[in-house]
Coordinates of C-alpha atoms in Angstrom, one line a residue:
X26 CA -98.5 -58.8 -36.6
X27 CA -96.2 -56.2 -38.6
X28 CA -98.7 -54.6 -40.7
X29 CA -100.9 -54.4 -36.3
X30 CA -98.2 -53.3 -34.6
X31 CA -96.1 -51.2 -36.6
X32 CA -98.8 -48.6 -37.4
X33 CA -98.9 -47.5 -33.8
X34 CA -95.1 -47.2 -34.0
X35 CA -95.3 -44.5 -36.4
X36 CA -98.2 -42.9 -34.1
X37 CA -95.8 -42.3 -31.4
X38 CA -93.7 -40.0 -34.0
X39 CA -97.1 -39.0 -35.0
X40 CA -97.6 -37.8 -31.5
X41 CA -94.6 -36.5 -30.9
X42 CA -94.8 -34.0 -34.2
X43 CA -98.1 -33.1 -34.0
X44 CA -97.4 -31.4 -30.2
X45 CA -94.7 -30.0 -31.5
X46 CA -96.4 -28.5 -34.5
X47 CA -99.4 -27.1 -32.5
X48 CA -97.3 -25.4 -30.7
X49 CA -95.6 -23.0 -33.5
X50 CA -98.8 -23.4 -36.0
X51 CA -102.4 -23.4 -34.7
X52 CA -104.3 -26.2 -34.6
X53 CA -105.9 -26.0 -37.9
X54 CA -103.2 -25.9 -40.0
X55 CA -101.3 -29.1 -38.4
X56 CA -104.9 -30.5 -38.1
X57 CA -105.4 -30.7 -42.2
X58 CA -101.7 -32.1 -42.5
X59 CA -103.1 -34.9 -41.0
X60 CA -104.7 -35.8 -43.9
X61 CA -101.8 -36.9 -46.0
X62 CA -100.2 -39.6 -44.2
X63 CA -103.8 -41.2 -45.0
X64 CA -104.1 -40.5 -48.5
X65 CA -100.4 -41.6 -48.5
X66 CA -101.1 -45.0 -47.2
X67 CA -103.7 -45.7 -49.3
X68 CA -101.9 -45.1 -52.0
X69 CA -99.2 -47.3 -51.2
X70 CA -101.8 -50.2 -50.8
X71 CA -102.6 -49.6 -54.7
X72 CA -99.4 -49.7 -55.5
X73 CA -97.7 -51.4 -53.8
X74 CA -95.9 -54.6 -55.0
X75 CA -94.4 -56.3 -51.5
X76 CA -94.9 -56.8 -47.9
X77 CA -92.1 -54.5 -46.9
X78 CA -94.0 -51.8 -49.1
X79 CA -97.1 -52.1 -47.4
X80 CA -95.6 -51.8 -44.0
X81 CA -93.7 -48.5 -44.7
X82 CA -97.7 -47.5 -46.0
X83 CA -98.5 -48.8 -42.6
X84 CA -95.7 -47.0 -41.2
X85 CA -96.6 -43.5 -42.8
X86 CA -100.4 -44.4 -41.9
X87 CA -99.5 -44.1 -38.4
X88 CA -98.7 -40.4 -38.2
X89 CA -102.4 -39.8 -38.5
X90 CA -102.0 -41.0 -34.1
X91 CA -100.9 -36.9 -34.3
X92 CA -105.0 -36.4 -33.7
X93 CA -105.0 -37.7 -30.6
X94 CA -103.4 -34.6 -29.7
X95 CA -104.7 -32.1 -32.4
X96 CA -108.4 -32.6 -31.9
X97 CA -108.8 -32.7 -28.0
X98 CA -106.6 -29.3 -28.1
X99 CA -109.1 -27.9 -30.4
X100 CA -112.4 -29.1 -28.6
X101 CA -111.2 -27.8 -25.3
X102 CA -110.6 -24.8 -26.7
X103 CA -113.3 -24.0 -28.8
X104 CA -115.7 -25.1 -25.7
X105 CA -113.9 -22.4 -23.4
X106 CA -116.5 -20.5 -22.3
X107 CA -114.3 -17.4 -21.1
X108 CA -113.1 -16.9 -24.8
X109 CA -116.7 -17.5 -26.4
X110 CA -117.7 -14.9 -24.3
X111 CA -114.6 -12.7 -25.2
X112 CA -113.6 -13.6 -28.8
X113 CA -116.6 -14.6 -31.2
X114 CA -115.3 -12.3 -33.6
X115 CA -113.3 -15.4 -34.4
X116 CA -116.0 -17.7 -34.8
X117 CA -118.6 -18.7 -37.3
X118 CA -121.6 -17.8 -36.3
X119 CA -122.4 -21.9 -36.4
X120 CA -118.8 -22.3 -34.2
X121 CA -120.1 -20.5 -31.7
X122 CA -123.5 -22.3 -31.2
X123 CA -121.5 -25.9 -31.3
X124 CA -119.0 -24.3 -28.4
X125 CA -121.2 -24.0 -26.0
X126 CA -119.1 -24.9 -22.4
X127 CA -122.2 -27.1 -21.9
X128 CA -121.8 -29.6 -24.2
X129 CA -117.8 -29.5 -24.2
X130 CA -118.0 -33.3 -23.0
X131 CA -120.1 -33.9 -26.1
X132 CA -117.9 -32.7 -28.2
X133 CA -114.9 -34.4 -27.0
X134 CA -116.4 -37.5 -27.4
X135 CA -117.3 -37.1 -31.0
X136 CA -113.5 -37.7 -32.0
X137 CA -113.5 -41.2 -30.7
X138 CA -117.2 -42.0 -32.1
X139 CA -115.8 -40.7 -35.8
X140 CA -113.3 -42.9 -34.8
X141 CA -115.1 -46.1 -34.0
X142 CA -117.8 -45.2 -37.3
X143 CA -114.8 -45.6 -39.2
X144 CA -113.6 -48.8 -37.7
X145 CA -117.2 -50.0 -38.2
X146 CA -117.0 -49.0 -41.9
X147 CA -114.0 -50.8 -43.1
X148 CA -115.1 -53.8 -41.4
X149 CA -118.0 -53.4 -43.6
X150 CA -116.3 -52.9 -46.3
X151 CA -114.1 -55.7 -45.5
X152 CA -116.3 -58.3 -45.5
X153 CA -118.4 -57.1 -48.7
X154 CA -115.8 -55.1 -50.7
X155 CA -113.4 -56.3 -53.2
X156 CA -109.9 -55.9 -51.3
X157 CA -108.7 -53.8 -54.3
X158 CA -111.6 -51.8 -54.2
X159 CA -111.5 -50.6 -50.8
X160 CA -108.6 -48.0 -50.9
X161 CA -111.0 -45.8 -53.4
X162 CA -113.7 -46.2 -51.0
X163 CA -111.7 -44.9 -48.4
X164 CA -109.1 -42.2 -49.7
X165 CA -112.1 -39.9 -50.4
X166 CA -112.4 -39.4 -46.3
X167 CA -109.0 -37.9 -45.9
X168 CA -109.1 -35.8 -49.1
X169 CA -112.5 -34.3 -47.7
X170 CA -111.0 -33.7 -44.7
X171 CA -108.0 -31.8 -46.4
X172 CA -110.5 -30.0 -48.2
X173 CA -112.9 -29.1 -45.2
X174 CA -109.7 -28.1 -42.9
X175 CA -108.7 -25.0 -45.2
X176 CA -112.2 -23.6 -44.5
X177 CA -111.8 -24.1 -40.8
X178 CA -111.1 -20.8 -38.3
X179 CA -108.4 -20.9 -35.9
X180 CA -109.2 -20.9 -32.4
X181 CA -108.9 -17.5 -30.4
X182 CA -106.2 -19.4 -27.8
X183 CA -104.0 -20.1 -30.9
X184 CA -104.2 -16.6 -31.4
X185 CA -103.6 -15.0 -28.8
X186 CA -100.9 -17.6 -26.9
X187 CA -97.5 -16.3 -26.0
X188 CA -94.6 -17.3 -27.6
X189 CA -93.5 -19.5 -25.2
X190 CA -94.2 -21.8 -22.5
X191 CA -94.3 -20.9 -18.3
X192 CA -92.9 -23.4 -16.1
X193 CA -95.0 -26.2 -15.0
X194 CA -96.8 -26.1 -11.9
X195 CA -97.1 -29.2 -9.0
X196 CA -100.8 -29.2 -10.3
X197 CA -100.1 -29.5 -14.1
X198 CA -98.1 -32.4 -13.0
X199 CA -100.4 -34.0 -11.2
X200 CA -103.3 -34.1 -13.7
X201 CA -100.4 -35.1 -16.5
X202 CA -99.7 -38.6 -13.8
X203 CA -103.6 -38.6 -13.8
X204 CA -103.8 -38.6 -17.7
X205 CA -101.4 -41.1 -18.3
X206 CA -102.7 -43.3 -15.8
X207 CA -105.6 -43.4 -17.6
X208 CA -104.4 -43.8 -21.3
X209 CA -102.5 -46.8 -19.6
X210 CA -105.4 -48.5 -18.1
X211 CA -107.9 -47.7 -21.6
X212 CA -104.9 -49.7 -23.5
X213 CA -104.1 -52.6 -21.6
X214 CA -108.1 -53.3 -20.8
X215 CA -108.1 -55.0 -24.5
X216 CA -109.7 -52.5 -25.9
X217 CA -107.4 -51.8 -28.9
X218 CA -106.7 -55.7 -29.6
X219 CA -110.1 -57.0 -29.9
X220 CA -111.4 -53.9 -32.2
X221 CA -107.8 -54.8 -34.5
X222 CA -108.2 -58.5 -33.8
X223 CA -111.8 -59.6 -33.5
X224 CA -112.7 -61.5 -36.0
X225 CA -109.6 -64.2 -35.4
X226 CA -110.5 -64.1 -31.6
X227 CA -114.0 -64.9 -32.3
X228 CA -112.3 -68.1 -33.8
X229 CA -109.9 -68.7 -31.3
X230 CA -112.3 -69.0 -28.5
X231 CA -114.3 -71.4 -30.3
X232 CA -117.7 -69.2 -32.0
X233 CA -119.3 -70.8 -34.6
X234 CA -120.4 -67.5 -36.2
X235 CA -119.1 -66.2 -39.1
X236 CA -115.8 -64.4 -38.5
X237 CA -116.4 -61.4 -40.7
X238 CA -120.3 -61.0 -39.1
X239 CA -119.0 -61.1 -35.4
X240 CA -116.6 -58.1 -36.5
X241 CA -119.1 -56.0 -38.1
X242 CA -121.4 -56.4 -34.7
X243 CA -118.0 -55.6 -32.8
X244 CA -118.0 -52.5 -34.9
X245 CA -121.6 -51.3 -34.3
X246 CA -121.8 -52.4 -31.1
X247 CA -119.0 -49.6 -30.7
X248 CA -120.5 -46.6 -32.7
X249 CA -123.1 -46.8 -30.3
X250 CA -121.5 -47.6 -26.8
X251 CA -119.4 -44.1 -27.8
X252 CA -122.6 -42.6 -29.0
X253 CA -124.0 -43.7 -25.5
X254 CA -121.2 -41.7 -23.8
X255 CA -121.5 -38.8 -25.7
X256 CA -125.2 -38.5 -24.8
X257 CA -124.1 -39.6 -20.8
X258 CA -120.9 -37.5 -20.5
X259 CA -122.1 -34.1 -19.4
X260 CA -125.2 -35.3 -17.4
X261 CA -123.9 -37.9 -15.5
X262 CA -120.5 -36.8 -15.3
X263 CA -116.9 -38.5 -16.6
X264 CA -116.0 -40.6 -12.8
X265 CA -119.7 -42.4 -13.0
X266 CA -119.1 -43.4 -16.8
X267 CA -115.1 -45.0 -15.9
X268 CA -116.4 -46.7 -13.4
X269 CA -119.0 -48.2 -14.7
X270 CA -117.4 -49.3 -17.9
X271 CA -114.5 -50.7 -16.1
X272 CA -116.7 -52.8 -13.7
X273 CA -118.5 -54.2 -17.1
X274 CA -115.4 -54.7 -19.1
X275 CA -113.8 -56.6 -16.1
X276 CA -116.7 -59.7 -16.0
X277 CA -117.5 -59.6 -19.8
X278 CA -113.5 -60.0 -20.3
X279 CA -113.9 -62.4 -17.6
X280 CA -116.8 -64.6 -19.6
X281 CA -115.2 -64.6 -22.8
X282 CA -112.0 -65.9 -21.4
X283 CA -114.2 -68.9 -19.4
X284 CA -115.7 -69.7 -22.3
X285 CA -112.2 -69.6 -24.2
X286 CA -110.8 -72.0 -21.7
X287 CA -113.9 -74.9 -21.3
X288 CA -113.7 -74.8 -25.3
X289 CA -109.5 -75.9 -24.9
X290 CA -110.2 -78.4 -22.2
X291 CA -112.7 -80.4 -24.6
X292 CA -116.0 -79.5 -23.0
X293 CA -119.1 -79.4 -25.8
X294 CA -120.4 -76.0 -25.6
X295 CA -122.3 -75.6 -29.2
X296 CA -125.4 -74.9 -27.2
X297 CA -123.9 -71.8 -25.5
X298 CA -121.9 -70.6 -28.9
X299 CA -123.6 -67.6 -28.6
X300 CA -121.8 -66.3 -25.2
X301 CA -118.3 -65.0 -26.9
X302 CA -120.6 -62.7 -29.3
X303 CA -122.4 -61.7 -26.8
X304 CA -119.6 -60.8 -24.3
X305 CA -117.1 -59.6 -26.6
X306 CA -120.1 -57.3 -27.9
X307 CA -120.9 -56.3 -24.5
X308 CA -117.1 -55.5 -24.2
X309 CA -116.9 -53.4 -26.8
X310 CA -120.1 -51.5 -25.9
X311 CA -119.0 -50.8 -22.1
X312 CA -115.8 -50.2 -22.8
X313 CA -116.5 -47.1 -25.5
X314 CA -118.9 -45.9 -23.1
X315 CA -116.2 -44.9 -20.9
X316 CA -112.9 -46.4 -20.9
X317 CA -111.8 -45.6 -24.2
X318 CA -113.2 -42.4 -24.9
X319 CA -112.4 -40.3 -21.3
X320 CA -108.8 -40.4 -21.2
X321 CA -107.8 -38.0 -24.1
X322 CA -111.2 -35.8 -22.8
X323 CA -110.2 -35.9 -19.4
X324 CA -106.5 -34.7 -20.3
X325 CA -107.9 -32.1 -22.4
X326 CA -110.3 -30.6 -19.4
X327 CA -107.9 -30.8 -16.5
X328 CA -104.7 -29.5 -18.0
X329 CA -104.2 -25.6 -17.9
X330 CA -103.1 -24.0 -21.6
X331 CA -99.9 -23.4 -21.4
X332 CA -99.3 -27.3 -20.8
X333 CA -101.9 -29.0 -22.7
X334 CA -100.3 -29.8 -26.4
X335 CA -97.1 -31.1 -24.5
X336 CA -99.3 -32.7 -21.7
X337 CA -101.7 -34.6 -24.5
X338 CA -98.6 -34.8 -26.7
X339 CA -96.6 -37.2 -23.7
X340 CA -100.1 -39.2 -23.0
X341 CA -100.5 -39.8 -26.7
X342 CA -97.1 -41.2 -26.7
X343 CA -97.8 -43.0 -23.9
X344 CA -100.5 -44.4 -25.4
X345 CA -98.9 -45.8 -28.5
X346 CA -96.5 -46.9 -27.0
X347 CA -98.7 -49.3 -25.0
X348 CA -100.6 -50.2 -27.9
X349 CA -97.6 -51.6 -30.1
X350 CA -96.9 -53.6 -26.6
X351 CA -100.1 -54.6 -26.8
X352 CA -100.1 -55.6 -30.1
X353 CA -96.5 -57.5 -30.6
X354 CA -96.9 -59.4 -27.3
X355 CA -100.6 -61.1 -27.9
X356 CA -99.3 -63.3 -30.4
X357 CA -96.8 -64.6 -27.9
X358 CA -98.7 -64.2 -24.5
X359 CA -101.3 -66.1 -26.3
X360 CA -99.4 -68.9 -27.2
X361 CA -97.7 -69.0 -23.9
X362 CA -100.4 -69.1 -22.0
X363 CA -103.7 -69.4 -24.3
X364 CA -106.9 -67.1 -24.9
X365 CA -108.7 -67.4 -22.1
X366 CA -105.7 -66.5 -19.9
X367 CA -104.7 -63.2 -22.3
X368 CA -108.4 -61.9 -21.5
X369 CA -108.4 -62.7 -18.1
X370 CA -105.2 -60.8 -17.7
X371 CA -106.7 -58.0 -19.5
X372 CA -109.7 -58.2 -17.2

């Protein structure tokens, strides 16, 4: 539960820094730093000797929550068509074909489907990788990043912004109540405890497949629910996709929490041991096909610039803050009140 919970502890400091960093530094130079609490981590996991060691790592790890802020910034701003039109001088000529104001949901979305390929990798890697092994399979990612990030061009809004910050207007407000809303509702849907925890909750509820398979389809069946989205997002529009998802995370939630509750009053299900695979994969798809990805995209889009790194700065704490609740309390709200009555809730 330590090693869970306490790496979104250290993403609400990540949070915090980051906004406060984008705000006298760019976003690419804050954006490469975010390298290092990675690299640092896995580093700690090669050498480290004791629990309490590897949950500083973990600790340290979490800082990396700062790109929750950093990268929705940088695609909203990079996708502005006003400064495309005004500032390409600042652009590769490549930058400026990808920022396209059309395709600005597109590209918000590709954080959180990086995101969910590497979730999906390490659960590969998990189940067919040597434990010691898989820090060098992983360090490379955030030393390529480093490496990538010095190449990167700021964006013109970095460039040109003021010094400091006008006050915050009635509407500001309003879309910040909005975001967080939102980030509060994507947490406490399940979506961040199944993807940490599904393996073990495939076993709880009474699956007969193998835990480590039933991840890896968890995984997957994520890559492509947020790939889904990303195709969806500027066509059919951000409203249609939350309220979809939400109406299909609700019953699957609903199912696998059923099926979790015949299973511990004694009923013989072996015939239907298919239906917690299949739900919590449905889960994971409808729920990346809007609930998870939209918030930090929506808070990005509706925020004006002078507010935006402190606006997605407070929903990313926000955020992490929900998700260590989320994570310390399912131990104990599961055995309080079991499974099935944890997913109901979250349904």
């Amino acid at each position: 539960m330590w090693l869970s919970g306490v790496y979104h502890l250290g993403a609400i400091l990540g949070n915090f820094l980051f906004g406060i960093l984008l705000n006298y530094f760019g976003r690419t130079k804050p954006m490469s730093l975010l390298a290092l609490p990675n690299i640092i981590f896995w580093v700690t996991v090669l050498l480290a000797n004791n629990f309490s060691q590897l949950v500083v790592g973990r600790f340290v790890g979490g800082l990396t929550g700062g790109l929750f802020v950093c990268i929705p910034s940088f695609v909203a701003e990079i996708a502005n068509k006003e400064l495309v039109k005004t500032d390409k001088r600042f652009f590769f000529d490549l930058f400026i074909l990808l920022s396209a104001y059309r395709i600005r949901g597109f590209l918000g979305v590709m954080g959180p489907l990086i995101v969910a390929v590497g979730i999906l990798f390490a659960y590969i890697c998990g189940a067919f990788v040597e434990f010691r092994l898989v820090p060098y399979c992983i360090i490379a990612v955030p030393v390529l990043f480093f490496i990538v990030m010095q190449f990167m061009p700021e964006t013109p809004h970095a460039l040109l912004r003021r010094k400091h910050l006008q006050e915050i207007e009635k509407e500001s407000l309003k879309g910040l109540l909005s975001g967080v809303a939102l980030v509060v509702i994507s947490i406490f849907s399940g979506i961040i405890v199944m993807t940490m925890h599904a393996a073990q909750l495939f076993i709880d509820s009474g699956a007969v497949f193998s835990a480590s398979l039933s991840a890896i389809i968890l995984g997957l069946l994520q890559v492509c629910g947020i790939y889904v989205s990303s195709m969806l997002v500027d066509r059919v529009g951000r409203r249609i996709l939350l309220g979809i998802s939400s109406l299909g995370a609700a019953i699957s939630l609903f199912v696998f929490g059923t099926f979790s509750y015949l299973i511990n009053q004694g009923y013989e299900l072996s015939f239907f041991d298919w239906v917690p695979v299949v739900s919590g994969s449905f889960y994971i798809f409808i729920n990346c096909v809007g609930i998870k990805p939209m918030p930090s995209l929506y808070v990005a889009e509706i925020l004006p610039d002078n507010v935006r790194d402190i606006g997605l700065s407070i929903c990313m704490m926000v955020m992490t803050m929900c998700t260590s609740i989320s994570v310390f309390t399912l131990p104990l709200f599961v055995d309080l009140f079991g499974l099935y009555a944890v997913m109901w809730g979250y349904g």
